Tab-separated table of C-alpha atoms in Angstrom:
chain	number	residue	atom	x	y	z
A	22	UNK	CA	34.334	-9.186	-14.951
A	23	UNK	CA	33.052	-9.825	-18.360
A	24	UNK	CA	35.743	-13.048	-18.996
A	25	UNK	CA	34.134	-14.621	-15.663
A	26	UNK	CA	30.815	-13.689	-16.909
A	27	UNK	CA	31.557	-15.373	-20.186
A	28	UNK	CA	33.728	-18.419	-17.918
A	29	UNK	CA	30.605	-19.022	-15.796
A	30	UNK	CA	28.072	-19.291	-18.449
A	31	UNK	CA	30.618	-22.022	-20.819
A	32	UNK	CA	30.976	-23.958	-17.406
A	33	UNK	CA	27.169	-24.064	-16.614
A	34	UNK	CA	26.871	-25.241	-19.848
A	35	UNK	CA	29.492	-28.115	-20.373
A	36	UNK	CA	27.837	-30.995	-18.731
A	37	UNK	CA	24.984	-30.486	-21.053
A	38	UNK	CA	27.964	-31.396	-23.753
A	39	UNK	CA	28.133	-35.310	-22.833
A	40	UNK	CA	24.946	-35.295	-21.450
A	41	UNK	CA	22.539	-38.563	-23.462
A	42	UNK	CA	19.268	-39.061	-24.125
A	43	UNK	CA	18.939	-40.323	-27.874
A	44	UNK	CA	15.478	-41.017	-29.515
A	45	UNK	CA	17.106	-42.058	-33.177
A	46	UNK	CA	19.040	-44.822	-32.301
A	47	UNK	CA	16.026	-47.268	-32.962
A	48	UNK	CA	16.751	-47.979	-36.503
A	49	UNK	CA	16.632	-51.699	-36.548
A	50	UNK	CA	19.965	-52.492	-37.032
A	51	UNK	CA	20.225	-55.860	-36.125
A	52	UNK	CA	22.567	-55.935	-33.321
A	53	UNK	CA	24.617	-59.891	-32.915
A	54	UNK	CA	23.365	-59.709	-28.980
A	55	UNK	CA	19.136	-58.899	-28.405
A	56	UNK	CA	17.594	-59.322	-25.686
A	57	UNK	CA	13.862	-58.212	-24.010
A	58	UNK	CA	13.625	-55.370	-21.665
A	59	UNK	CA	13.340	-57.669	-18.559
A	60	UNK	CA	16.313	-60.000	-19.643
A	61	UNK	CA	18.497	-56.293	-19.689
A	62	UNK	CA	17.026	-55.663	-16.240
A	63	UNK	CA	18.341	-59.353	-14.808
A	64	UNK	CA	21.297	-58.812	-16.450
A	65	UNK	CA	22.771	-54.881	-15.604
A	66	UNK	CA	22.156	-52.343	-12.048
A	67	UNK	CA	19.316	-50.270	-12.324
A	68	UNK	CA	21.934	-47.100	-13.481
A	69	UNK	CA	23.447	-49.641	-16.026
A	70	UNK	CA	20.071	-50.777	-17.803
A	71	UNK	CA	18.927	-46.477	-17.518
A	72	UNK	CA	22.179	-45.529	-19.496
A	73	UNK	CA	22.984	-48.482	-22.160
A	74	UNK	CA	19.290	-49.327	-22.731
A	75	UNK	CA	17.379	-45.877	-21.975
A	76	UNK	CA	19.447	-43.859	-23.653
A	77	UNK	CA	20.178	-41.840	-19.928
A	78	UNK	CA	23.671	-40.348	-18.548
A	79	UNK	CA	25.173	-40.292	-15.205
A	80	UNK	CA	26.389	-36.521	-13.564
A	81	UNK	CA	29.805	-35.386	-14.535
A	82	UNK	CA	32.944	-36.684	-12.514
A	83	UNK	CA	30.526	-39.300	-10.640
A	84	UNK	CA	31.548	-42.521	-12.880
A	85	UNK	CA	34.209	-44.742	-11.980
A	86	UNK	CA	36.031	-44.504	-14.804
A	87	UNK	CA	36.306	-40.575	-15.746
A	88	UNK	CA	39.788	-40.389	-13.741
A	89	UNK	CA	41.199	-43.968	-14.389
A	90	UNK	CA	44.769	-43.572	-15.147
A	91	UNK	CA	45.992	-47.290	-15.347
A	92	UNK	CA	46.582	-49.068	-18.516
A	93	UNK	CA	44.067	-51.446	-19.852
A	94	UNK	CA	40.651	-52.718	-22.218
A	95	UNK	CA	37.465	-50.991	-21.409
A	96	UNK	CA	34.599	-53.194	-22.436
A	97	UNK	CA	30.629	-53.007	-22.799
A	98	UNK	CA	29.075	-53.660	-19.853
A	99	UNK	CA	26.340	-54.912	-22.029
A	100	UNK	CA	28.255	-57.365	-23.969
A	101	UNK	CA	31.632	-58.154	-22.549
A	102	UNK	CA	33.299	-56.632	-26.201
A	103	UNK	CA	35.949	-54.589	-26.353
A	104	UNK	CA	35.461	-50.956	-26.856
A	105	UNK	CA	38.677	-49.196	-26.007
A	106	UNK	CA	42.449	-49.190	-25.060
A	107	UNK	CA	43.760	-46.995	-21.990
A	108	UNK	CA	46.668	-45.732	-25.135
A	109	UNK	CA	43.631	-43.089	-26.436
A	110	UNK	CA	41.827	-42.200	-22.966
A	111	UNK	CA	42.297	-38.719	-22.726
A	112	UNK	CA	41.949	-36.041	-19.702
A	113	UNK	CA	39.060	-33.937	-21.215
A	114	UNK	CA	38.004	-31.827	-18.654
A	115	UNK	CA	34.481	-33.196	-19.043
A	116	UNK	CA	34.192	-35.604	-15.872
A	117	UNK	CA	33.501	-38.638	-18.329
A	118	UNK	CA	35.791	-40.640	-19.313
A	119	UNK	CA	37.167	-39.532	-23.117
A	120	UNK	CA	39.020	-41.459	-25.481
A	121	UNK	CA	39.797	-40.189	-29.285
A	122	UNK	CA	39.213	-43.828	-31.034
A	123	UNK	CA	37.876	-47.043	-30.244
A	124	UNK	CA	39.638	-49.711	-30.180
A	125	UNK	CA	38.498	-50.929	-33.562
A	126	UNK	CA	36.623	-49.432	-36.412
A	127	UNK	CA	34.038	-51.054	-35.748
A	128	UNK	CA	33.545	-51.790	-32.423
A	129	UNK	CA	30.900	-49.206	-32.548
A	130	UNK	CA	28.600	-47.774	-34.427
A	131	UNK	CA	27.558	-43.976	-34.546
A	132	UNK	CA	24.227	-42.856	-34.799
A	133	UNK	CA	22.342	-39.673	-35.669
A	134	UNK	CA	20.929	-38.043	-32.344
A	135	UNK	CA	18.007	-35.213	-32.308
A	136	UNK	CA	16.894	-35.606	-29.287
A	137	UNK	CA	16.461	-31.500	-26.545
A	138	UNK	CA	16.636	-29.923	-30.251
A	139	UNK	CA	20.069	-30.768	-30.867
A	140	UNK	CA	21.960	-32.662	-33.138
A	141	UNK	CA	24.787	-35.034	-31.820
A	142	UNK	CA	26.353	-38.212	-33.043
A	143	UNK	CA	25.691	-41.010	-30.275
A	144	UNK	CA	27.751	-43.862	-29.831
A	145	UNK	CA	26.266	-47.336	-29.245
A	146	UNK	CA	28.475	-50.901	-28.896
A	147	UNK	CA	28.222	-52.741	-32.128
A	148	UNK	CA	27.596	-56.110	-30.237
A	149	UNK	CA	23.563	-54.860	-28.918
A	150	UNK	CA	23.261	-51.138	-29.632
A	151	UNK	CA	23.952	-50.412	-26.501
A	152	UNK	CA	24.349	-46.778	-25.434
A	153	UNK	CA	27.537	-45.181	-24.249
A	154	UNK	CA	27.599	-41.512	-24.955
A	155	UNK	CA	28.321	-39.742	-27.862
A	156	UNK	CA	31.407	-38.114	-29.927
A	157	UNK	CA	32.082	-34.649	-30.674
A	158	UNK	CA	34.512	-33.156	-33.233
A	159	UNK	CA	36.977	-31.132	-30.485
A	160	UNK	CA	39.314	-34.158	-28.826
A	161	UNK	CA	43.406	-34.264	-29.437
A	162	UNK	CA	45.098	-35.378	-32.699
A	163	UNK	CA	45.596	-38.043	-34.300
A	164	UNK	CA	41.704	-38.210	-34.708
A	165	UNK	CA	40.193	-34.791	-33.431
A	166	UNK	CA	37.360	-36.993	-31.703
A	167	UNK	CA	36.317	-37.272	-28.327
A	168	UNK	CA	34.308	-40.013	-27.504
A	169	UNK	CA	32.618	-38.890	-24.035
A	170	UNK	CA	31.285	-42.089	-22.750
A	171	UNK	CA	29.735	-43.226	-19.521
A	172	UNK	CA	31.721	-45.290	-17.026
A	173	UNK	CA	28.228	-47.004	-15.747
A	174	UNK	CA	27.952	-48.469	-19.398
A	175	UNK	CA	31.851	-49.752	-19.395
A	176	UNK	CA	33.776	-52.790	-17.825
A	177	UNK	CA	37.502	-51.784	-17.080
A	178	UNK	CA	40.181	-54.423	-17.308
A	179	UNK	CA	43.497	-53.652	-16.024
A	180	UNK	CA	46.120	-55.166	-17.808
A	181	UNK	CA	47.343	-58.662	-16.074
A	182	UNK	CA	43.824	-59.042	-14.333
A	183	UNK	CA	41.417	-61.655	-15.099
A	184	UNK	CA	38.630	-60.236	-17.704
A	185	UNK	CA	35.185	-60.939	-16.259
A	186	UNK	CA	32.893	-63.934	-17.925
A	187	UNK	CA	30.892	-61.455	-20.006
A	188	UNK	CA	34.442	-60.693	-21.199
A	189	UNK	CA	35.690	-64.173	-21.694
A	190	UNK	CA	31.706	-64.997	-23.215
A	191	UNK	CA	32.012	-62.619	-25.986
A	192	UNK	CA	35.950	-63.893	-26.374
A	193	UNK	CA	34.288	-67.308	-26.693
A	194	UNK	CA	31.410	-66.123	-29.037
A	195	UNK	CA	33.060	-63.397	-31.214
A	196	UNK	CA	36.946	-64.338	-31.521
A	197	UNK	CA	37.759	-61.107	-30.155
């Protein structure tokens, strides 16, 4: 009785784990892509533009992406940059899509989060400061990370498809 107690309690409490609402983020780092408010809104869905530009989350195991299993790039759907590789998506048990490193050092940049009296490392896409979740200290070796991100605020790319033109854009623009 007590272990289901104790069971029912650490499961009504893991979606608060990837859950994102960051009011630190705005530190004026000056991002390659910027853009207004309404040129976001034109751009992204209305879930999109809440979770990379409002800091918000979607509900566990509702994005598109938390049980992907095929091999490809995941990219911001803000910018069109890569992010991640399939090779370190992880099954976390979360019901957001986890991977234990980005694709390259610094295809993101990690920010100090405060925000419902916590403190958590957010993750935002080094191309705008986008939002995409945040990374906690308890994934799989080789890193120990798990980067818990959103699916609304990624762009999956099987391998052998064509990449979308935000994709090819930031190809174009960036070199990568």
């Amino acid at each position: 009785m007590r272990f289901s107690l104790v069971l029912g309690l650490c499961l009504a409490f893991l979606p608060v784990s990837c859950q994102t609402k960051s009011t630190s983020s705005d530190d004026h780092t000056n991002y390659p892509v910027q853009k207004t408010d309404e040129e976001w809104k034109q751009q992204l869905t209305d879930e999109q533009f809440y979770i990379l530009r409002k800091h918000g989350t979607e509900r566990a195991f509702t994005g598109e992406y938390w049980d992907n299993k095929k091999k490809g790039i995941y990219y911001s759907a803000a910018t069109g940059q890569p992010l991640f590789s399939s090779e370190t998506k992880f099954r976390s048990g979360t019901g957001w899509p986890s991977f234990y490193e980005p694709i390259e050092e610094d295809a993101v940049v990690e920010v100090v989060d405060k925000s419902y009296g916590m403190v958590r490392i957010e993750v935002v896409d080094s191309g705008s400061g986008s939002h995409l979740g945040h990374v906690f200290k308890d994934g799989p070796e080789p890193t120990g990370l798990r980067y818990c991100m959103n699916s609304a605020s990624l762009i999956f790319v099987a391998e052998g498809e064509e990449p979308p033109q935000i994709v090819k854009d930031w190809q174009a623009n960036h070199g990568k």
